[in-house]
Amino acid sequence: MAALAAGTLLLTAGCSSGNGSASTSGVGQMPSSFRSSPAASDPSASPSASVALPPAKGSVKVVSTLTAGLDSPWGLAELPGGDLLVSSRDKGTITRIDGKSGEKTLLGAVPGVSPGGEGGLLGIAVSPTYGSDHLVYAYFTTASDNRIARMQYDENGTAPGRLLGAPDTILRGIPKGSIHNGGRIAFGPDHMLYAGTGDTGDTGLAQDKKSPAGKILRMTPDGRPLRGNPEADSVVYSYGHRNVQGLAWDGQKQLWASEFGQDTWDELNRIVPGGNYGWPEVEGKAGKPGFIDPVAQWKPSEASPSGIAFAKGSIWMAGLRGERLWRIPLSGRRGGEPLAAPQSFLKGKYGRLRTVLAAGGNRLWLVTSNTDTRGTPKPGDDRILVLEVR
């Protein structure tokens, strides 16, 4: 098992399908635009003084319901032009949502998805070079593991439900479990792919650098490790995580991640390369040498955080068990301390909240999660809401 886990940290899963491959520019090095950002590598760096700070208190207004009637939605990604892609955890399908009318078009099912427990079709992302390659990435659970694959989306196809090409797996062998599968994926400002994973209930995996479980992973668009990573032959970017559910970058290209705690504290973490975030040795703010404390923490009953997004100077965090949207205004101080105490919105109004995505300017898309077997669905669930925030 150790040998298998170590092998997953290298490029795996075969060759490109040849139907249009993602750009691999920057393979083997960290792009200069990413290296130059002090916050991307130095936990004590401060953003430029010219960055405008958000107000201590914010606001949220639900503008509209973009679409409704979704089944176990999990991942959300924006296409060029403003339409959305949403994944169904339990059905294993990807659906396109018209960004104006909310009309739904089924792209198709992802082959090999094996739903069960907290596993299934989870995060999705759109290639940063989508205009030329039309690639959609997905993180999903199979009968044997969690993996990341990419598929070509035939936008000119005329057969709804059969618009996705065969999956080209770029990383396999991420441990799976009935719980804690992680699953969020996103392309960073460096155009590299990041993935949040979980410990699958085997807590020791989070501190094992040879295992991809309980980690944040960073790789090229075709699944290769980068020399800019803490270890040149590994996709592991940070470790000591219990179950990473949200990834987002602020205006200074600083990576943030939300994480499920166990019984005591859920976390929002400021991620630095090679950082050890403590699990299972610590949970929440412990002040112990060798571990990085979270920037903010919550009781699980108030949060159980999933997706996060950055907009208007704040991190916005969706809460499942907490059934609310949290706002964490960023101050730019050393260590990433918030400008003010986190503030919650929409408590109990829409049930469990799964995913939040920046929609440009002062708008967010927010995805509910009441049809995931743990919520109490109401007529119209699940839905994508359009929010105005400040």
mmCIF file of N, CA, C and O in Angstrom, residues 227-312:
data_model
loop_
_atom_site.group_PDB
_atom_site.id
_atom_site.type_symbol
_atom_site.label_atom_id
_atom_site.label_comp_id
_atom_site.label_asym_id
_atom_site.label_seq_id
_atom_site.Cartn_x
_atom_site.Cartn_y
_atom_site.Cartn_z
ATOM 1 N N ARG A 227 8.658 21.574 -10.230
ATOM 2 C CA ARG A 227 9.820 21.855 -9.387
ATOM 3 C C ARG A 227 9.515 22.926 -8.348
ATOM 4 O O ARG A 227 10.155 23.002 -7.327
ATOM 5 N N GLY A 228 8.541 23.773 -8.616
ATOM 6 C CA GLY A 228 8.154 24.782 -7.644
ATOM 7 C C GLY A 228 7.435 24.218 -6.439
ATOM 8 O O GLY A 228 7.222 24.940 -5.463
ATOM 9 N N ASN A 229 7.060 22.937 -6.475
ATOM 10 C CA ASN A 229 6.439 22.299 -5.317
ATOM 11 C C ASN A 229 7.476 22.049 -4.232
ATOM 12 O O ASN A 229 8.687 22.056 -4.507
ATOM 13 N N PRO A 230 7.037 21.807 -2.997
ATOM 14 C CA PRO A 230 8.000 21.537 -1.918
ATOM 15 C C PRO A 230 8.974 20.411 -2.250
ATOM 16 O O PRO A 230 10.142 20.468 -1.856
ATOM 17 N N GLU A 231 8.506 19.366 -2.931
ATOM 18 C CA GLU A 231 9.377 18.295 -3.400
ATOM 19 C C GLU A 231 9.169 18.145 -4.897
ATOM 20 O O GLU A 231 8.027 18.029 -5.370
ATOM 21 N N ALA A 232 10.262 18.152 -5.651
ATOM 22 C CA ALA A 232 10.195 18.248 -7.108
ATOM 23 C C ALA A 232 9.458 17.089 -7.759
ATOM 24 O O ALA A 232 8.870 17.251 -8.822
ATOM 25 N N ASP A 233 9.487 15.902 -7.142
ATOM 26 C CA ASP A 233 8.863 14.732 -7.765
ATOM 27 C C ASP A 233 7.502 14.416 -7.163
ATOM 28 O O ASP A 233 6.988 13.312 -7.332
ATOM 29 N N SER A 234 6.902 15.368 -6.472
ATOM 30 C CA SER A 234 5.644 15.131 -5.769
ATOM 31 C C SER A 234 4.637 16.227 -6.085
ATOM 32 O O SER A 234 5.003 17.395 -6.242
ATOM 33 N N VAL A 235 3.367 15.855 -6.167
ATOM 34 C CA VAL A 235 2.309 16.841 -6.342
ATOM 35 C C VAL A 235 1.798 17.389 -5.011
ATOM 36 O O VAL A 235 0.922 18.254 -4.983
ATOM 37 N N VAL A 236 2.338 16.912 -3.885
ATOM 38 C CA VAL A 236 1.903 17.389 -2.571
ATOM 39 C C VAL A 236 2.363 18.828 -2.370
ATOM 40 O O VAL A 236 3.544 19.147 -2.493
ATOM 41 N N TYR A 237 1.420 19.703 -2.049
ATOM 42 C CA TYR A 237 1.701 21.131 -1.869
ATOM 43 C C TYR A 237 1.634 21.529 -0.393
ATOM 44 O O TYR A 237 2.432 22.324 0.073
ATOM 45 N N SER A 238 0.660 20.985 0.342
ATOM 46 C CA SER A 238 0.577 21.170 1.783
ATOM 47 C C SER A 238 -0.047 19.914 2.373
ATOM 48 O O SER A 238 -0.686 19.136 1.664
ATOM 49 N N TYR A 239 0.125 19.714 3.686
ATOM 50 C CA TYR A 239 -0.333 18.457 4.290
ATOM 51 C C TYR A 239 -0.870 18.709 5.693
ATOM 52 O O TYR A 239 -0.918 19.843 6.174
ATOM 53 N N GLY A 240 -1.307 17.620 6.344
ATOM 54 C CA GLY A 240 -1.908 17.748 7.665
ATOM 55 C C GLY A 240 -3.328 18.269 7.612
ATOM 56 O O GLY A 240 -3.789 18.952 8.524
ATOM 57 N N HIS A 241 -4.055 17.905 6.542
ATOM 58 C CA HIS A 241 -5.451 18.328 6.388
ATOM 59 C C HIS A 241 -6.387 17.156 6.670
ATOM 60 O O HIS A 241 -6.098 16.022 6.309
ATOM 61 N N ARG A 242 -7.541 17.457 7.230
ATOM 62 C CA ARG A 242 -8.534 16.416 7.508
ATOM 63 C C ARG A 242 -9.448 16.182 6.299
ATOM 64 O O ARG A 242 -9.628 15.043 5.869
ATOM 65 N N ASN A 243 -10.014 17.264 5.757
ATOM 66 C CA ASN A 243 -10.902 17.119 4.608
ATOM 67 C C ASN A 243 -11.076 18.478 3.952
ATOM 68 O O ASN A 243 -11.959 19.246 4.331
ATOM 69 N N VAL A 244 -10.244 18.781 2.972
ATOM 70 C CA VAL A 244 -10.282 20.076 2.298
ATOM 71 C C VAL A 244 -11.471 20.111 1.343
ATOM 72 O O VAL A 244 -11.625 19.249 0.482
ATOM 73 N N GLN A 245 -12.299 21.144 1.480
ATOM 74 C CA GLN A 245 -13.528 21.237 0.690
ATOM 75 C C GLN A 245 -13.613 22.483 -0.178
ATOM 76 O O GLN A 245 -14.438 22.549 -1.085
ATOM 77 N N GLY A 246 -12.799 23.490 0.092
ATOM 78 C CA GLY A 246 -12.861 24.728 -0.672
ATOM 79 C C GLY A 246 -11.487 25.269 -0.986
ATOM 80 O O GLY A 246 -10.579 25.185 -0.146
ATOM 81 N N LEU A 247 -11.312 25.832 -2.188
ATOM 82 C CA LEU A 247 -10.066 26.447 -2.620
ATOM 83 C C LEU A 247 -10.390 27.768 -3.305
ATOM 84 O O LEU A 247 -11.296 27.836 -4.136
ATOM 85 N N ALA A 248 -9.642 28.825 -2.971
ATOM 86 C CA ALA A 248 -9.834 30.116 -3.633
ATOM 87 C C ALA A 248 -8.578 30.959 -3.441
ATOM 88 O O ALA A 248 -7.828 30.777 -2.470
ATOM 89 N N TRP A 249 -8.370 31.893 -4.361
ATOM 90 C CA TRP A 249 -7.233 32.807 -4.298
ATOM 91 C C TRP A 249 -7.747 34.231 -4.129
ATOM 92 O O TRP A 249 -8.740 34.629 -4.752
ATOM 93 N N ASP A 250 -7.037 35.005 -3.303
ATOM 94 C CA ASP A 250 -7.423 36.399 -3.125
ATOM 95 C C ASP A 250 -6.757 37.273 -4.184
ATOM 96 O O ASP A 250 -6.109 36.763 -5.114
ATOM 97 N N GLY A 251 -6.894 38.590 -4.062
ATOM 98 C CA GLY A 251 -6.358 39.505 -5.057
ATOM 99 C C GLY A 251 -4.849 39.565 -5.101
ATOM 100 O O GLY A 251 -4.272 40.111 -6.047
ATOM 101 N N GLN A 252 -4.181 38.991 -4.089
ATOM 102 C CA GLN A 252 -2.721 38.938 -4.051
ATOM 103 C C GLN A 252 -2.191 37.572 -4.470
ATOM 104 O O GLN A 252 -1.032 37.254 -4.242
ATOM 105 N N LYS A 253 -3.055 36.748 -5.066
ATOM 106 C CA LYS A 253 -2.709 35.394 -5.526
ATOM 107 C C LYS A 253 -2.377 34.459 -4.368
ATOM 108 O O LYS A 253 -1.688 33.452 -4.539
ATOM 109 N N GLN A 254 -2.888 34.780 -3.184
ATOM 110 C CA GLN A 254 -2.708 33.932 -2.009
ATOM 111 C C GLN A 254 -3.804 32.871 -1.975
ATOM 112 O O GLN A 254 -4.993 33.182 -2.125
ATOM 113 N N LEU A 255 -3.400 31.605 -1.782
ATOM 114 C CA LEU A 255 -4.342 30.495 -1.734
ATOM 115 C C LEU A 255 -4.940 30.344 -0.340
ATOM 116 O O LEU A 255 -4.232 30.376 0.672
ATOM 117 N N TRP A 256 -6.276 30.144 -0.306
ATOM 118 C CA TRP A 256 -7.023 29.881 0.925
ATOM 119 C C TRP A 256 -7.761 28.556 0.771
ATOM 120 O O TRP A 256 -8.125 28.163 -0.348
ATOM 121 N N ALA A 257 -8.000 27.873 1.895
ATOM 122 C CA ALA A 257 -8.693 26.587 1.855
ATOM 123 C C ALA A 257 -9.589 26.431 3.076
ATOM 124 O O ALA A 257 -9.199 26.793 4.193
ATOM 125 N N SER A 258 -10.770 25.885 2.860
ATOM 126 C CA SER A 258 -11.667 25.550 3.972
ATOM 127 C C SER A 258 -11.529 24.067 4.281
ATOM 128 O O SER A 258 -11.248 23.255 3.401
ATOM 129 N N GLU A 259 -11.759 23.735 5.543
ATOM 130 C CA GLU A 259 -11.506 22.359 5.971
ATOM 131 C C GLU A 259 -12.466 21.936 7.075
ATOM 132 O O GLU A 259 -12.686 22.675 8.045
ATOM 133 N N PHE A 260 -13.028 20.737 6.915
ATOM 134 C CA PHE A 260 -13.864 20.141 7.953
ATOM 135 C C PHE A 260 -13.020 19.753 9.159
ATOM 136 O O PHE A 260 -12.019 19.038 9.031
ATOM 137 N N GLY A 261 -13.452 20.177 10.338
ATOM 138 C CA GLY A 261 -12.859 19.658 11.559
ATOM 139 C C GLY A 261 -13.574 18.381 11.973
ATOM 140 O O GLY A 261 -14.414 17.844 11.238
ATOM 141 N N GLN A 262 -13.236 17.893 13.149
ATOM 142 C CA GLN A 262 -13.886 16.679 13.648
ATOM 143 C C GLN A 262 -15.033 17.078 14.561
ATOM 144 O O GLN A 262 -16.161 17.243 14.115
ATOM 145 N N ASP A 263 -14.772 17.241 15.841
ATOM 146 C CA ASP A 263 -15.827 17.594 16.782
ATOM 147 C C ASP A 263 -15.667 18.989 17.355
ATOM 148 O O ASP A 263 -16.597 19.505 17.987
ATOM 149 N N THR A 264 -14.493 19.608 17.131
ATOM 150 C CA THR A 264 -14.191 20.838 17.848
ATOM 151 C C THR A 264 -14.166 22.065 16.955
ATOM 152 O O THR A 264 -14.901 23.020 17.184
ATOM 153 N N TRP A 265 -13.322 22.056 15.895
ATOM 154 C CA TRP A 265 -13.153 23.259 15.091
ATOM 155 C C TRP A 265 -13.101 22.963 13.593
ATOM 156 O O TRP A 265 -12.330 22.116 13.155
ATOM 157 N N ASP A 266 -13.915 23.681 12.828
ATOM 158 C CA ASP A 266 -13.732 23.786 11.383
ATOM 159 C C ASP A 266 -12.765 24.938 11.123
ATOM 160 O O ASP A 266 -12.621 25.841 11.967
ATOM 161 N N GLU A 267 -12.161 24.953 9.924
ATOM 162 C CA GLU A 267 -11.050 25.877 9.709
ATOM 163 C C GLU A 267 -11.117 26.588 8.360
ATOM 164 O O GLU A 267 -11.573 26.021 7.360
ATOM 165 N N LEU A 268 -10.595 27.820 8.342
ATOM 166 C CA LEU A 268 -10.188 28.507 7.124
ATOM 167 C C LEU A 268 -8.683 28.713 7.229
ATOM 168 O O LEU A 268 -8.203 29.333 8.185
ATOM 169 N N ASN A 269 -7.954 28.183 6.257
ATOM 170 C CA ASN A 269 -6.498 28.218 6.306
ATOM 171 C C ASN A 269 -5.900 29.037 5.177
ATOM 172 O O ASN A 269 -6.398 29.016 4.045
ATOM 173 N N ARG A 270 -4.829 29.738 5.491
ATOM 174 C CA ARG A 270 -4.000 30.450 4.519
ATOM 175 C C ARG A 270 -2.881 29.493 4.135
ATOM 176 O O ARG A 270 -2.083 29.093 4.976
ATOM 177 N N ILE A 271 -2.837 29.085 2.873
ATOM 178 C CA ILE A 271 -1.965 27.984 2.471
ATOM 179 C C ILE A 271 -0.623 28.485 1.974
ATOM 180 O O ILE A 271 -0.540 29.379 1.119
ATOM 181 N N VAL A 272 0.441 27.893 2.528
ATOM 182 C CA VAL A 272 1.805 28.162 2.068
ATOM 183 C C VAL A 272 2.433 26.840 1.638
ATOM 184 O O VAL A 272 2.114 25.783 2.187
ATOM 185 N N PRO A 273 3.308 26.859 0.640
ATOM 186 C CA PRO A 273 3.925 25.616 0.158
ATOM 187 C C PRO A 273 4.666 24.890 1.274
ATOM 188 O O PRO A 273 5.437 25.483 2.024
ATOM 189 N N GLY A 274 4.406 23.588 1.393
ATOM 190 C CA GLY A 274 5.080 22.768 2.391
ATOM 191 C C GLY A 274 4.523 22.885 3.785
ATOM 192 O O GLY A 274 5.031 22.253 4.716
ATOM 193 N N GLY A 275 3.464 23.689 3.972
ATOM 194 C CA GLY A 275 2.919 23.894 5.299
ATOM 195 C C GLY A 275 2.256 22.653 5.864
ATOM 196 O O GLY A 275 1.605 21.893 5.148
ATOM 197 N N ASN A 276 2.424 22.458 7.179
ATOM 198 C CA ASN A 276 1.782 21.359 7.904
ATOM 199 C C ASN A 276 0.661 21.960 8.736
ATOM 200 O O ASN A 276 0.906 22.736 9.666
ATOM 201 N N TYR A 277 -0.587 21.581 8.432
ATOM 202 C CA TYR A 277 -1.739 22.186 9.066
ATOM 203 C C TYR A 277 -2.283 21.377 10.235
ATOM 204 O O TYR A 277 -3.377 21.658 10.732
ATOM 205 N N GLY A 278 -1.496 20.379 10.676
ATOM 206 C CA GLY A 278 -1.685 19.836 12.009
ATOM 207 C C GLY A 278 -2.471 18.568 12.202
ATOM 208 O O GLY A 278 -2.250 17.841 13.169
ATOM 209 N N TRP A 279 -3.444 18.283 11.311
ATOM 210 C CA TRP A 279 -4.288 17.121 11.553
ATOM 211 C C TRP A 279 -3.485 15.830 11.391
ATOM 212 O O TRP A 279 -2.678 15.719 10.485
ATOM 213 N N PRO A 280 -3.657 14.820 12.288
ATOM 214 C CA PRO A 280 -4.596 14.749 13.414
ATOM 215 C C PRO A 280 -4.006 15.189 14.749
ATOM 216 O O PRO A 280 -4.631 14.984 15.790
ATOM 217 N N GLU A 281 -2.793 15.754 14.721
ATOM 218 C CA GLU A 281 -2.143 16.148 15.974
ATOM 219 C C GLU A 281 -2.874 17.302 16.644
ATOM 220 O O GLU A 281 -2.960 17.362 17.881
ATOM 221 N N VAL A 282 -3.384 18.243 15.837
ATOM 222 C CA VAL A 282 -4.109 19.383 16.397
ATOM 223 C C VAL A 282 -5.345 19.641 15.548
ATOM 224 O O VAL A 282 -5.410 19.269 14.374
ATOM 225 N N GLU A 283 -6.315 20.306 16.141
ATOM 226 C CA GLU A 283 -7.543 20.707 15.455
ATOM 227 C C GLU A 283 -7.833 22.136 15.873
ATOM 228 O O GLU A 283 -7.954 22.436 17.059
ATOM 229 N N GLY A 284 -7.905 23.040 14.913
ATOM 230 C CA GLY A 284 -8.097 24.443 15.229
ATOM 231 C C GLY A 284 -6.805 25.101 15.674
ATOM 232 O O GLY A 284 -5.700 24.611 15.415
ATOM 233 N N LYS A 285 -6.935 26.232 16.348
ATOM 234 C CA LYS A 285 -5.776 27.023 16.769
ATOM 235 C C LYS A 285 -5.147 26.398 18.015
ATOM 236 O O LYS A 285 -5.739 26.381 19.081
ATOM 237 N N ALA A 286 -3.923 25.900 17.847
ATOM 238 C CA ALA A 286 -3.251 25.231 18.958
ATOM 239 C C ALA A 286 -1.969 25.940 19.373
ATOM 240 O O ALA A 286 -1.494 25.755 20.492
ATOM 241 N N GLY A 287 -1.369 26.729 18.474
ATOM 242 C CA GLY A 287 -0.135 27.430 18.806
ATOM 243 C C GLY A 287 1.051 26.525 19.021
ATOM 244 O O GLY A 287 1.977 26.879 19.753
ATOM 245 N N LYS A 288 1.056 25.353 18.385
ATOM 246 C CA LYS A 288 2.152 24.402 18.570
ATOM 247 C C LYS A 288 3.195 24.570 17.484
ATOM 248 O O LYS A 288 2.868 24.701 16.299
ATOM 249 N N PRO A 289 4.477 24.569 17.850
ATOM 250 C CA PRO A 289 5.539 24.709 16.857
ATOM 251 C C PRO A 289 5.452 23.615 15.802
ATOM 252 O O PRO A 289 5.138 22.458 16.100
ATOM 253 N N GLY A 290 5.726 23.994 14.571
ATOM 254 C CA GLY A 290 5.718 23.039 13.471
ATOM 255 C C GLY A 290 4.395 22.943 12.746
ATOM 256 O O GLY A 290 4.327 22.357 11.665
ATOM 257 N N PHE A 291 3.320 23.495 13.322
ATOM 258 C CA PHE A 291 2.005 23.446 12.708
ATOM 259 C C PHE A 291 1.514 24.869 12.425
ATOM 260 O O PHE A 291 1.772 25.791 13.207
ATOM 261 N N ILE A 292 0.786 25.040 11.326
ATOM 262 C CA ILE A 292 0.222 26.339 10.974
ATOM 263 C C ILE A 292 -1.223 26.409 11.457
ATOM 264 O O ILE A 292 -2.044 25.565 11.094
ATOM 265 N N ASP A 293 -1.516 27.398 12.266
ATOM 266 C CA ASP A 293 -2.863 27.562 12.794
ATOM 267 C C ASP A 293 -3.800 28.133 11.730
ATOM 268 O O ASP A 293 -3.366 28.887 10.846
ATOM 269 N N PRO A 294 -5.087 27.820 11.817
ATOM 270 C CA PRO A 294 -6.048 28.433 10.902
ATOM 271 C C PRO A 294 -6.175 29.929 11.159
ATOM 272 O O PRO A 294 -5.927 30.411 12.269
ATOM 273 N N VAL A 295 -6.594 30.649 10.133
ATOM 274 C CA VAL A 295 -6.857 32.081 10.266
ATOM 275 C C VAL A 295 -8.170 32.316 11.007
ATOM 276 O O VAL A 295 -8.305 33.268 11.762
ATOM 277 N N ALA A 296 -9.135 31.445 10.774
ATOM 278 C CA ALA A 296 -10.422 31.536 11.463
ATOM 279 C C ALA A 296 -10.924 30.125 11.736
ATOM 280 O O ALA A 296 -10.559 29.170 11.036
ATOM 281 N N GLN A 297 -11.746 29.984 12.774
ATOM 282 C CA GLN A 297 -12.275 28.678 13.128
ATOM 283 C C GLN A 297 -13.714 28.806 13.617
ATOM 284 O O GLN A 297 -14.132 29.863 14.089
ATOM 285 N N TRP A 298 -14.459 27.715 13.457
ATOM 286 C CA TRP A 298 -15.867 27.685 13.819
ATOM 287 C C TRP A 298 -16.208 26.346 14.457
ATOM 288 O O TRP A 298 -15.598 25.317 14.146
ATOM 289 N N LYS A 299 -17.224 26.329 15.292
ATOM 290 C CA LYS A 299 -17.801 25.074 15.742
ATOM 291 C C LYS A 299 -18.472 24.395 14.546
ATOM 292 O O LYS A 299 -19.106 25.064 13.728
ATOM 293 N N PRO A 300 -18.352 23.070 14.411
ATOM 294 C CA PRO A 300 -18.963 22.381 13.267
ATOM 295 C C PRO A 300 -20.455 22.649 13.116
ATOM 296 O O PRO A 300 -20.965 22.686 11.996
ATOM 297 N N SER A 301 -21.171 22.864 14.206
ATOM 298 C CA SER A 301 -22.605 23.128 14.115
ATOM 299 C C SER A 301 -22.894 24.464 13.441
ATOM 300 O O SER A 301 -24.000 24.686 12.930
ATOM 301 N N GLU A 302 -21.890 25.356 13.381
ATOM 302 C CA GLU A 302 -22.069 26.665 12.766
ATOM 303 C C GLU A 302 -21.542 26.719 11.342
ATOM 304 O O GLU A 302 -21.791 27.696 10.637
ATOM 305 N N ALA A 303 -20.804 25.710 10.936
ATOM 306 C CA ALA A 303 -20.162 25.783 9.630
ATOM 307 C C ALA A 303 -20.236 24.461 8.880
ATOM 308 O O ALA A 303 -21.097 24.260 8.046
ATOM 309 N N SER A 304 -19.323 23.521 9.182
ATOM 310 C CA SER A 304 -19.101 22.361 8.316
ATOM 311 C C SER A 304 -18.877 22.881 6.904
ATOM 312 O O SER A 304 -19.703 22.698 6.015
ATOM 313 N N PRO A 305 -17.747 23.571 6.686
ATOM 314 C CA PRO A 305 -17.565 24.358 5.476
ATOM 315 C C PRO A 305 -17.341 23.521 4.237
ATOM 316 O O PRO A 305 -16.724 22.460 4.272
ATOM 317 N N SER A 306 -17.832 24.043 3.124
ATOM 318 C CA SER A 306 -17.587 23.421 1.825
ATOM 319 C C SER A 306 -16.878 24.439 0.947
ATOM 320 O O SER A 306 -15.785 24.881 1.258
ATOM 321 N N GLY A 307 -17.492 24.868 -0.167
ATOM 322 C CA GLY A 307 -16.801 25.732 -1.103
ATOM 323 C C GLY A 307 -16.543 27.129 -0.568
ATOM 324 O O GLY A 307 -17.253 27.627 0.319
ATOM 325 N N ILE A 308 -15.506 27.785 -1.115
ATOM 326 C CA ILE A 308 -15.203 29.176 -0.788
ATOM 327 C C ILE A 308 -14.945 29.942 -2.074
ATOM 328 O O ILE A 308 -14.629 29.368 -3.126
ATOM 329 N N ALA A 309 -15.082 31.266 -1.990
ATOM 330 C CA ALA A 309 -14.799 32.146 -3.116
ATOM 331 C C ALA A 309 -14.276 33.462 -2.559
ATOM 332 O O ALA A 309 -14.521 33.807 -1.394
ATOM 333 N N PHE A 310 -13.562 34.211 -3.411
ATOM 334 C CA PHE A 310 -13.061 35.533 -3.027
ATOM 335 C C PHE A 310 -13.782 36.586 -3.849
ATOM 336 O O PHE A 310 -13.846 36.504 -5.078
ATOM 337 N N ALA A 311 -14.347 37.583 -3.170
ATOM 338 C CA ALA A 311 -15.014 38.693 -3.852
ATOM 339 C C ALA A 311 -15.090 39.880 -2.908
ATOM 340 O O ALA A 311 -15.308 39.709 -1.703
ATOM 341 N N LYS A 312 -14.907 41.079 -3.445
ATOM 342 C CA LYS A 312 -15.034 42.327 -2.692
ATOM 343 C C LYS A 312 -14.185 42.323 -1.430
ATOM 344 O O LYS A 312 -14.611 42.774 -0.365
#
